[in-house]
Coordinates of C-alpha atoms in Angstrom, one line a residue:
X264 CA -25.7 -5.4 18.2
X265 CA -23.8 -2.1 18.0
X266 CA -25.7 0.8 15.4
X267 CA -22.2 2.8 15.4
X268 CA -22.4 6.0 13.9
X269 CA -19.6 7.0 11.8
X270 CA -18.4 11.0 11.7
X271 CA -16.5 11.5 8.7
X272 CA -13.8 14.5 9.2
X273 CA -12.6 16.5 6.3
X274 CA -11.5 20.0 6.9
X275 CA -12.9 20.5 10.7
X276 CA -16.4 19.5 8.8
X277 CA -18.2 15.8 9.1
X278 CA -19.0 14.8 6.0
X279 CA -20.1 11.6 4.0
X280 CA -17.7 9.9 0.6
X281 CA -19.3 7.6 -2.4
X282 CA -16.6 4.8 -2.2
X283 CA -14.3 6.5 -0.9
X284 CA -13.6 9.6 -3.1
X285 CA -12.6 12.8 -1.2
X286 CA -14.1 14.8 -4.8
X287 CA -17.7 13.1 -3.7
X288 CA -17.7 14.6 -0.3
X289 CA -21.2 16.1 0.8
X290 CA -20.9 18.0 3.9
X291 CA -23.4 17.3 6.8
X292 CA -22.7 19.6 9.6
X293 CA -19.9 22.4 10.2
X294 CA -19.9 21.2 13.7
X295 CA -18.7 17.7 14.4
X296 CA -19.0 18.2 18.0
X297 CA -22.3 19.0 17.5
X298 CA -22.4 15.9 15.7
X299 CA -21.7 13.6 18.5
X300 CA -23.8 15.4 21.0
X301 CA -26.6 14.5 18.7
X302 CA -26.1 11.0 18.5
X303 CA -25.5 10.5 22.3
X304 CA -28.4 11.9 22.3
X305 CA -30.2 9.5 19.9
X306 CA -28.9 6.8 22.0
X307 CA -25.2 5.6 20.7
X308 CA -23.4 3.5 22.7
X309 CA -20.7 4.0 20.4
X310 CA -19.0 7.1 17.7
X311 CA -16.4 5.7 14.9
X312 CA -14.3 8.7 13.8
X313 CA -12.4 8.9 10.5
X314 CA -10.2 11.2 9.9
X315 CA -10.4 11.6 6.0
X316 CA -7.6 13.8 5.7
X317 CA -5.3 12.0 7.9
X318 CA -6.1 8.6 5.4
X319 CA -5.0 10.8 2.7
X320 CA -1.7 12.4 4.1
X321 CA -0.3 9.6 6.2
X322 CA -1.3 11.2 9.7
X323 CA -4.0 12.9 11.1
X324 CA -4.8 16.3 10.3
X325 CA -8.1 17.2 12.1
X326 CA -7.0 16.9 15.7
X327 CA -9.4 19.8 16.8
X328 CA -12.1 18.8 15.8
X329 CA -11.4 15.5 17.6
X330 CA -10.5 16.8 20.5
X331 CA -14.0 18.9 20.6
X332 CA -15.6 15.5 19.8
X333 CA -13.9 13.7 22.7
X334 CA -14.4 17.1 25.1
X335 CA -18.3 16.9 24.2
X336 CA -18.7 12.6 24.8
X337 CA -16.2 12.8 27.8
X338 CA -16.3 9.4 29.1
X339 CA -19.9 8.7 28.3
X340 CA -19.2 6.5 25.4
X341 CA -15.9 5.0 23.6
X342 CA -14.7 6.7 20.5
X343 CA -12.4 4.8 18.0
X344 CA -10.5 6.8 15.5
X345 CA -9.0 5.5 12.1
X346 CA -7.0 7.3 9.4
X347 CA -3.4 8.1 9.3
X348 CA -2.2 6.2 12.2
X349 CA 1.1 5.2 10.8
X350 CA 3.5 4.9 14.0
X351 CA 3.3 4.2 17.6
X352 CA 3.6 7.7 18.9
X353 CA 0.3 8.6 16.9
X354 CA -1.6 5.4 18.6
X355 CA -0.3 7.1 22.2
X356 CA -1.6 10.2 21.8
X357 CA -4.6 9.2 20.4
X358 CA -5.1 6.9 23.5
X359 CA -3.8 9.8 26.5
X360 CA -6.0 12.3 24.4
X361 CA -9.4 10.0 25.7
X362 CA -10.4 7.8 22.3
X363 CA -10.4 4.5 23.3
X364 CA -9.7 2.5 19.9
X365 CA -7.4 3.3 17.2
X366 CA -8.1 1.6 13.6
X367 CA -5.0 1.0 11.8
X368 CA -6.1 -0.1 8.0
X369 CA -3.3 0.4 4.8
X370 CA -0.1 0.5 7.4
X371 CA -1.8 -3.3 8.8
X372 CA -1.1 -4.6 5.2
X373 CA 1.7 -2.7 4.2
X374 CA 3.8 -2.9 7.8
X375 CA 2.1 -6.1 9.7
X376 CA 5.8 -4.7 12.1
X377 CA 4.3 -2.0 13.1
X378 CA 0.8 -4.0 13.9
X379 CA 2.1 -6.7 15.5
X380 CA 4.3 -3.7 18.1
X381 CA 1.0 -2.1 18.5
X382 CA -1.1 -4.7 19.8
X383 CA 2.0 -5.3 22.0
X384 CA 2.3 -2.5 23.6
X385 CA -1.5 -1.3 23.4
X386 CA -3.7 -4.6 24.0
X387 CA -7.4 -4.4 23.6
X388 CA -7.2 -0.7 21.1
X389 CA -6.0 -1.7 18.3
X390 CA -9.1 -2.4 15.7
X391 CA -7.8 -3.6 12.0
X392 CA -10.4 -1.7 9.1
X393 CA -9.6 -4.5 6.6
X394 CA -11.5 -2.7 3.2
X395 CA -12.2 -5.3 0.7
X396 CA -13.8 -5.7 -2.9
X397 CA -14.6 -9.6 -4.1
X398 CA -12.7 -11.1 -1.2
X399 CA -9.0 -8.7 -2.3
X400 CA -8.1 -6.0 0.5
X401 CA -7.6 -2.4 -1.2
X402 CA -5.3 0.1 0.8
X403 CA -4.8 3.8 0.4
X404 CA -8.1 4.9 0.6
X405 CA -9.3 2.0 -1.5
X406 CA -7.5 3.3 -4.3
X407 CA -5.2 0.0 -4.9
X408 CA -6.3 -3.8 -5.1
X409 CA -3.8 -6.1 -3.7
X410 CA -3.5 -9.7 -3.5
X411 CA -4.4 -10.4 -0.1
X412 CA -6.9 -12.4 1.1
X413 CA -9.6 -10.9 3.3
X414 CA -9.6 -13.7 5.7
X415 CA -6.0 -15.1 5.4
X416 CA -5.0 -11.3 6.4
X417 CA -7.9 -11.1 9.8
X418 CA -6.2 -14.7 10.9
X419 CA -2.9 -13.0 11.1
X420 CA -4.0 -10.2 12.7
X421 CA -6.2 -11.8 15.3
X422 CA -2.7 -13.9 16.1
X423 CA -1.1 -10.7 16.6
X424 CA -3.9 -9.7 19.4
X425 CA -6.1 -7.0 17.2
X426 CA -9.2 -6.3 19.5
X427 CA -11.5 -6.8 16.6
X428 CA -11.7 -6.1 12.8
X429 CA -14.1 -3.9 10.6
X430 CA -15.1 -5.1 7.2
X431 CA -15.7 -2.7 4.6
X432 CA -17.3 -4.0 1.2
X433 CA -15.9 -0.7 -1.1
X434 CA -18.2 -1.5 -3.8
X435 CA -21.0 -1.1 -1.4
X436 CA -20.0 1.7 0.8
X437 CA -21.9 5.0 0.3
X438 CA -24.5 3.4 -2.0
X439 CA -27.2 2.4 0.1
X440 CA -27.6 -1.1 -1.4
X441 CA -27.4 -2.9 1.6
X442 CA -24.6 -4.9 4.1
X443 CA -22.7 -7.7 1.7
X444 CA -23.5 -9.9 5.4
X445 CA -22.7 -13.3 3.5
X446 CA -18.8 -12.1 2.9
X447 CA -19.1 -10.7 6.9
X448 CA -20.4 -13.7 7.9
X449 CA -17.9 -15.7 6.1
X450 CA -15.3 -13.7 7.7
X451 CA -16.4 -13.6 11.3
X452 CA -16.9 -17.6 11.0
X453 CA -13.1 -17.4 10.2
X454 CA -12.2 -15.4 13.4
X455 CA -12.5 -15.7 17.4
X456 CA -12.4 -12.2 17.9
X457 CA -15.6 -10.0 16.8
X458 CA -16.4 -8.5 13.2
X459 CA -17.8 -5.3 12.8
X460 CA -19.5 -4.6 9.4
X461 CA -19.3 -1.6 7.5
X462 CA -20.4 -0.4 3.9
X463 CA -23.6 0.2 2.8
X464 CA -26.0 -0.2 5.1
X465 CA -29.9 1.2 3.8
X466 CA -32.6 0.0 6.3
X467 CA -34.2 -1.8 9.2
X468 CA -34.1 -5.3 6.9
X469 CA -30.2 -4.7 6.9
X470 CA -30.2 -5.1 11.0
X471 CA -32.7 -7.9 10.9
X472 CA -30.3 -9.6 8.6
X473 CA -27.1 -8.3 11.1
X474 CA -29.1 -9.4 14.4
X475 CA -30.0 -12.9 12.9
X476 CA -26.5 -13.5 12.5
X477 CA -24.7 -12.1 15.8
X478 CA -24.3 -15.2 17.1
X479 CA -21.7 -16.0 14.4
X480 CA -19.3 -13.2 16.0
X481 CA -20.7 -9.9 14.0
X482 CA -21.0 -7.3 17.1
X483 CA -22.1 -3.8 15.7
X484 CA -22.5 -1.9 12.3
X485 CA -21.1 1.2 11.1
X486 CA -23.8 3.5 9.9
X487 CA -23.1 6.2 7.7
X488 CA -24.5 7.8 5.1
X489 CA -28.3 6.2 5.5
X490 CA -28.5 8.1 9.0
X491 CA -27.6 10.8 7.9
X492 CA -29.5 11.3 4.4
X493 CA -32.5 10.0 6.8
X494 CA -32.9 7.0 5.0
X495 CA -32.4 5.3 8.3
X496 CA -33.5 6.6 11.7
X497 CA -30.8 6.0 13.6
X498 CA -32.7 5.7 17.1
X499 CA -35.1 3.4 15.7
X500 CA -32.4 1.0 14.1
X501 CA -30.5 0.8 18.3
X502 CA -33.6 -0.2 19.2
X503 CA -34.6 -2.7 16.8
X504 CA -31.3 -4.6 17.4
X505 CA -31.6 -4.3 21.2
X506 CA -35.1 -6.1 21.0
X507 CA -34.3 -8.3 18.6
X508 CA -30.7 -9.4 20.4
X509 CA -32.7 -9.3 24.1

């Protein structure tokens, strides 16, 4: 099981959202670099990237600090990146520049085309964020609820070749109340490829409850705002799910 830090980019600083609101930003360091070097050092095996900006604008807007991020992990670890990855150009460069996955959320709903040519000509990066609230995706930075189906959508996507998806609860993320893992689970029971769950995670009970259900297909967590708030010690929770998945 995969404790996957998330560095939130807004403005060159890492920062942390309440569902998804770019007003309800708290800043946690100036350095995002820094960042990473910090949890390589805690022990990641694994840094998710979001380029908060980028969601909002349609393509990604803090290349600098990514490519400090990427120049301080060098090839230690594999960095994915999600947030205005609208064309295939965009995924290329992302890929030459050293990050190793590229999360394509709204443009997977809004132009499966574009997916679809991805996993094509990219196999094994592309991760679908599918962000959901009571089983309906939400695009643009969560701010509209569509029709679709969470798990109807990840069986299309898995046909097109997506490496794996990550499943956001909105309602949860930011709050520290705790993994929805019954609508995870529900998903990654649907799927062959793995399920990475994001949104809300608190405490040590939330990877017991993760661990006791890897077997179903759920391979990591993203952990935001409870590592960094210190809610969650970060360290401790790798550990825990190594010995409780050994």
């Amino acid at each position: 099981m995969l404790i996957i830090p998330a560095i939130d980019l807004k403005d060159g600083q890492c920062v942390r959202l309440k569902q998804g609101l770019m007003e309800q930003a708290t800043v946690f360091s100036d350095s995002p670099a820094e960042q990473a070097r910090h949890w390589l050092a805690q022990g990641a095996r694994r840094l998710h990237l979001v380029d908060l900006n980028g969601a909002f604008a349609g393509k990604p807007k803090n290349a600098a600090a990514i490519k400090a991020i990427l120049a301080e992990v060098g090839d230690d670890i594999p960095v994915q990146l999600g947030g205005g990855i609208r064309d295939l150009d965009t995924i290329e460069a992302c890929l030459d520049g050293g990050l190793s996955y590229v999360i394509i959320g709204t443009a997977a709903v809004k132009n499966p085309g574009f997916l679809h040519d991805a996993c094509v000509a990219f196999p094994g990066h592309i991760i679908v964020g599918l962000d959901a609230k009571d089983g309906k995706v939400a695009t643009d930075g969560w701010s509209k609820l569509t029709g679709h189906d969470v798990v109807d959508l990840a069986k299309k996507y898995e046909d097109y070749g997506v490496e794996s998806i990550i499943y956001t609860d909105i309602g949860r993320d930011g709050m520290l109340t705790g993994l929805n893992i019954d609508a995870t689970v529900r998903l990654a029971q649907a799927l062959t490829i793995p399920v990475i769950a994001s949104g809300g995670l608190t405490n040590l009970d939330d990877i017991r409850a993760l661990c006791a259900v890897e077997g179903e297909g759920v391979v990591g967590t993203i952990a935001g705002r409870a590592v960094y708030d210190g809610s969650l010690d970060f360290k401790a929770a790798q550990e825990l799910a190594d010995q409780l998945g050994a």
